[in-house]
Amino acid sequence: MAYAAQVPSRDFLWDVFRRVDKDNSGQISSDELQSALSNGTWTPFNPETVRLMIGMFDKKGSGTVNFEEFGALWKYVTDWQNCFRSFDRDNSGNIDKNELKTALTNFGYRLSEPIIDTLMRKYDRAGRGTIYFDDFIQLCVVLHTLTSAFRQFDTDMDGVITIHYEQFLGMVFNLKV
């Protein structure tokens, strides 16, 4: 992403980590992380997005992140926040269909109107025609993961693949989303 944030000092991150680690276990769970994150809408951060992010940075498969992993996760969330703000043209704290289309086009996706509409329906948790910050992260991570899986079979890069049903099932069930 071209929206890289500066990494805060180790002392700052340690202070944040200690405040988020409510049970002082030295590990941050999904519940602890969810309560610490804000999507700017006074609603809880989407638990599925939190689970996805913990899974991305949890190197040991424990379902939690330690301090080192937390630093990478912090940078990841901050980068996404800067990206989200750059596409939230009206500073509403959420992204509408046109802002989403602009963001995805800038990421290199060329998606049809019906697919954009499908993404809006899937990730518009409030049903108001907008996507919150946390749902935007989830949408982008899932889209990237699905695209990467598709590209493994699209060897000639023409956007068309022919696969057997079991290949499809293997592709989908092996995804980390």
Coordinates of C-alpha atoms in Angstrom, one line a residue:
M1 CA 0.0 0.0 0.0
A2 CA 1.3 3.5 -0.8
Y3 CA -0.2 4.9 2.4
A4 CA 2.5 3.6 4.8
A5 CA 2.4 5.0 8.3
Q6 CA 5.4 5.8 10.4
V7 CA 6.0 3.1 13.0
P8 CA 5.6 4.6 16.5
S9 CA 8.3 4.1 19.1
R10 CA 8.7 0.8 20.9
D11 CA 7.8 2.5 24.2
F12 CA 4.6 3.9 22.7
L13 CA 3.6 0.5 21.3
W14 CA 4.5 -1.2 24.6
D15 CA 2.2 1.2 26.5
V16 CA -0.6 0.5 24.0
F17 CA 0.0 -3.2 24.2
R18 CA -0.2 -3.2 28.0
R19 CA -3.5 -1.3 28.0
V20 CA -5.0 -3.6 25.4
D21 CA -3.8 -6.8 27.2
K22 CA -6.5 -6.6 29.9
D23 CA -5.7 -9.9 31.5
N24 CA -1.9 -9.2 31.5
S25 CA -1.2 -12.5 29.7
G26 CA 1.4 -11.1 27.4
Q27 CA -0.9 -12.0 24.5
I28 CA -3.8 -10.1 22.9
S29 CA -6.9 -12.1 22.2
S30 CA -9.6 -11.3 19.6
D31 CA -11.9 -9.9 22.3
E32 CA -9.2 -7.7 23.8
L33 CA -8.3 -6.4 20.3
Q34 CA -11.9 -5.8 19.3
S35 CA -12.5 -3.7 22.5
A36 CA -9.4 -1.6 21.7
L37 CA -10.2 -0.9 18.1
S38 CA -12.4 1.9 16.8
N39 CA -14.0 2.2 13.4
G40 CA -15.0 5.8 14.1
T41 CA -18.8 5.0 14.1
W42 CA -19.4 4.3 17.8
T43 CA -20.1 0.7 16.9
P44 CA -17.9 -2.3 17.8
F45 CA -15.2 -3.3 15.4
N46 CA -16.4 -6.2 13.3
P47 CA -15.4 -9.4 15.1
E48 CA -14.8 -11.2 11.8
T49 CA -12.3 -8.5 10.7
V50 CA -10.6 -8.8 14.1
R51 CA -10.3 -12.6 13.6
L52 CA -8.9 -12.1 10.1
M53 CA -6.3 -9.6 11.3
I54 CA -5.2 -11.8 14.3
G55 CA -4.9 -14.7 11.9
M56 CA -2.7 -12.7 9.6
F57 CA -0.2 -11.8 12.3
D58 CA -0.4 -14.8 14.7
K59 CA 2.8 -16.6 13.6
K60 CA 2.4 -19.4 16.2
G61 CA -1.3 -20.2 15.5
S62 CA -2.3 -19.5 19.1
G63 CA -5.2 -17.3 18.2
T64 CA -3.5 -14.4 19.9
V65 CA -0.8 -11.9 19.1
N66 CA 2.3 -11.2 21.2
F67 CA 4.1 -7.8 21.5
E68 CA 6.2 -8.3 18.4
E69 CA 3.2 -9.4 16.3
F70 CA 1.2 -6.5 17.7
G71 CA 3.7 -4.0 16.3
A72 CA 3.1 -5.3 12.8
L73 CA -0.7 -5.4 13.3
W74 CA -0.6 -1.8 14.6
K75 CA 1.2 -0.7 11.4
Y76 CA -1.2 -2.6 9.2
V77 CA -4.3 -1.1 10.8
T78 CA -2.8 2.4 10.7
D79 CA -1.9 2.0 7.0
W80 CA -5.5 0.9 6.2
Q81 CA -6.8 3.9 8.2
N82 CA -4.8 6.3 6.1
C83 CA -5.9 4.5 3.0
F84 CA -9.5 4.6 4.0
R85 CA -9.4 8.3 4.9
S86 CA -7.9 9.1 1.5
F87 CA -10.9 7.5 -0.2
D88 CA -13.5 8.8 2.2
R89 CA -13.8 12.1 0.2
D90 CA -16.6 13.6 2.2
N91 CA -15.0 12.7 5.6
S92 CA -18.2 10.9 6.6
G93 CA -16.3 8.0 8.4
N94 CA -17.6 5.5 5.9
I95 CA -17.3 4.8 2.2
D96 CA -20.2 4.9 -0.2
K97 CA -20.4 3.0 -3.5
N98 CA -18.6 5.6 -5.6
E99 CA -15.8 5.9 -3.0
L100 CA -15.5 2.1 -2.9
K101 CA -15.3 1.9 -6.7
T102 CA -12.6 4.6 -6.7
A103 CA -10.6 2.8 -4.1
L104 CA -10.8 -0.6 -5.8
T105 CA -9.9 0.9 -9.2
N106 CA -6.9 2.5 -7.6
F107 CA -5.9 -0.9 -6.2
G108 CA -6.0 -2.2 -9.8
Y109 CA -9.3 -4.0 -9.7
R110 CA -11.6 -3.6 -12.7
L111 CA -15.0 -4.8 -11.4
S112 CA -18.4 -4.5 -13.0
E113 CA -21.3 -2.5 -11.5
P114 CA -23.1 -5.7 -10.4
I115 CA -20.0 -6.9 -8.5
I116 CA -19.6 -3.5 -6.8
D117 CA -23.3 -3.8 -5.9
T118 CA -22.7 -7.3 -4.5
L119 CA -19.7 -6.1 -2.4
M120 CA -21.8 -3.2 -1.1
R121 CA -24.6 -5.6 0.0
K122 CA -22.1 -8.0 1.6
Y123 CA -20.1 -5.4 3.5
D124 CA -22.7 -2.8 4.3
R125 CA -23.4 -4.0 7.9
A126 CA -25.7 -1.1 8.7
G127 CA -27.8 -1.4 5.5
R128 CA -27.3 2.3 4.7
G129 CA -25.4 2.1 1.4
T130 CA -22.1 2.7 3.1
I131 CA -19.2 0.6 4.4
Y132 CA -17.5 1.2 7.7
F133 CA -13.7 1.2 8.2
D134 CA -13.5 -2.3 9.7
D135 CA -15.7 -3.8 7.0
F136 CA -13.6 -2.0 4.3
I137 CA -10.5 -3.8 5.7
Q138 CA -12.3 -7.1 5.6
L139 CA -13.6 -6.6 2.1
C140 CA -10.1 -5.7 0.8
V141 CA -8.4 -8.6 2.6
V142 CA -11.0 -11.1 1.3
L143 CA -10.8 -9.6 -2.3
H144 CA -7.0 -9.8 -2.3
T145 CA -7.0 -13.4 -0.9
L146 CA -9.6 -14.6 -3.5
T147 CA -7.7 -12.8 -6.3
S148 CA -4.4 -14.4 -5.3
A149 CA -6.1 -17.9 -5.2
F150 CA -7.6 -17.3 -8.7
R151 CA -4.3 -16.2 -10.1
Q152 CA -2.7 -19.5 -9.2
F153 CA -5.0 -21.1 -11.8
D154 CA -5.0 -18.2 -14.3
T155 CA -1.6 -19.0 -15.7
D156 CA -2.1 -17.0 -18.9
M157 CA -3.5 -14.0 -17.0
D158 CA -6.6 -13.7 -19.2
G159 CA -9.1 -13.6 -16.3
V160 CA -10.5 -17.0 -17.2
I161 CA -9.9 -20.3 -15.5
T162 CA -11.2 -23.9 -16.0
I163 CA -11.0 -26.0 -12.9
H164 CA -12.8 -29.1 -11.6
Y165 CA -15.2 -28.8 -8.7
E166 CA -12.8 -30.4 -6.2
Q167 CA -10.1 -28.0 -7.3
F168 CA -12.5 -25.1 -6.6
L169 CA -13.4 -26.6 -3.2
G170 CA -9.7 -27.0 -2.4
M171 CA -9.0 -23.5 -3.4
V172 CA -11.8 -22.0 -1.3
F173 CA -11.4 -24.1 1.8
N174 CA -7.6 -23.6 1.9
L175 CA -8.0 -19.8 1.9
K176 CA -7.1 -18.1 5.1
V177 CA -10.2 -15.9 5.2

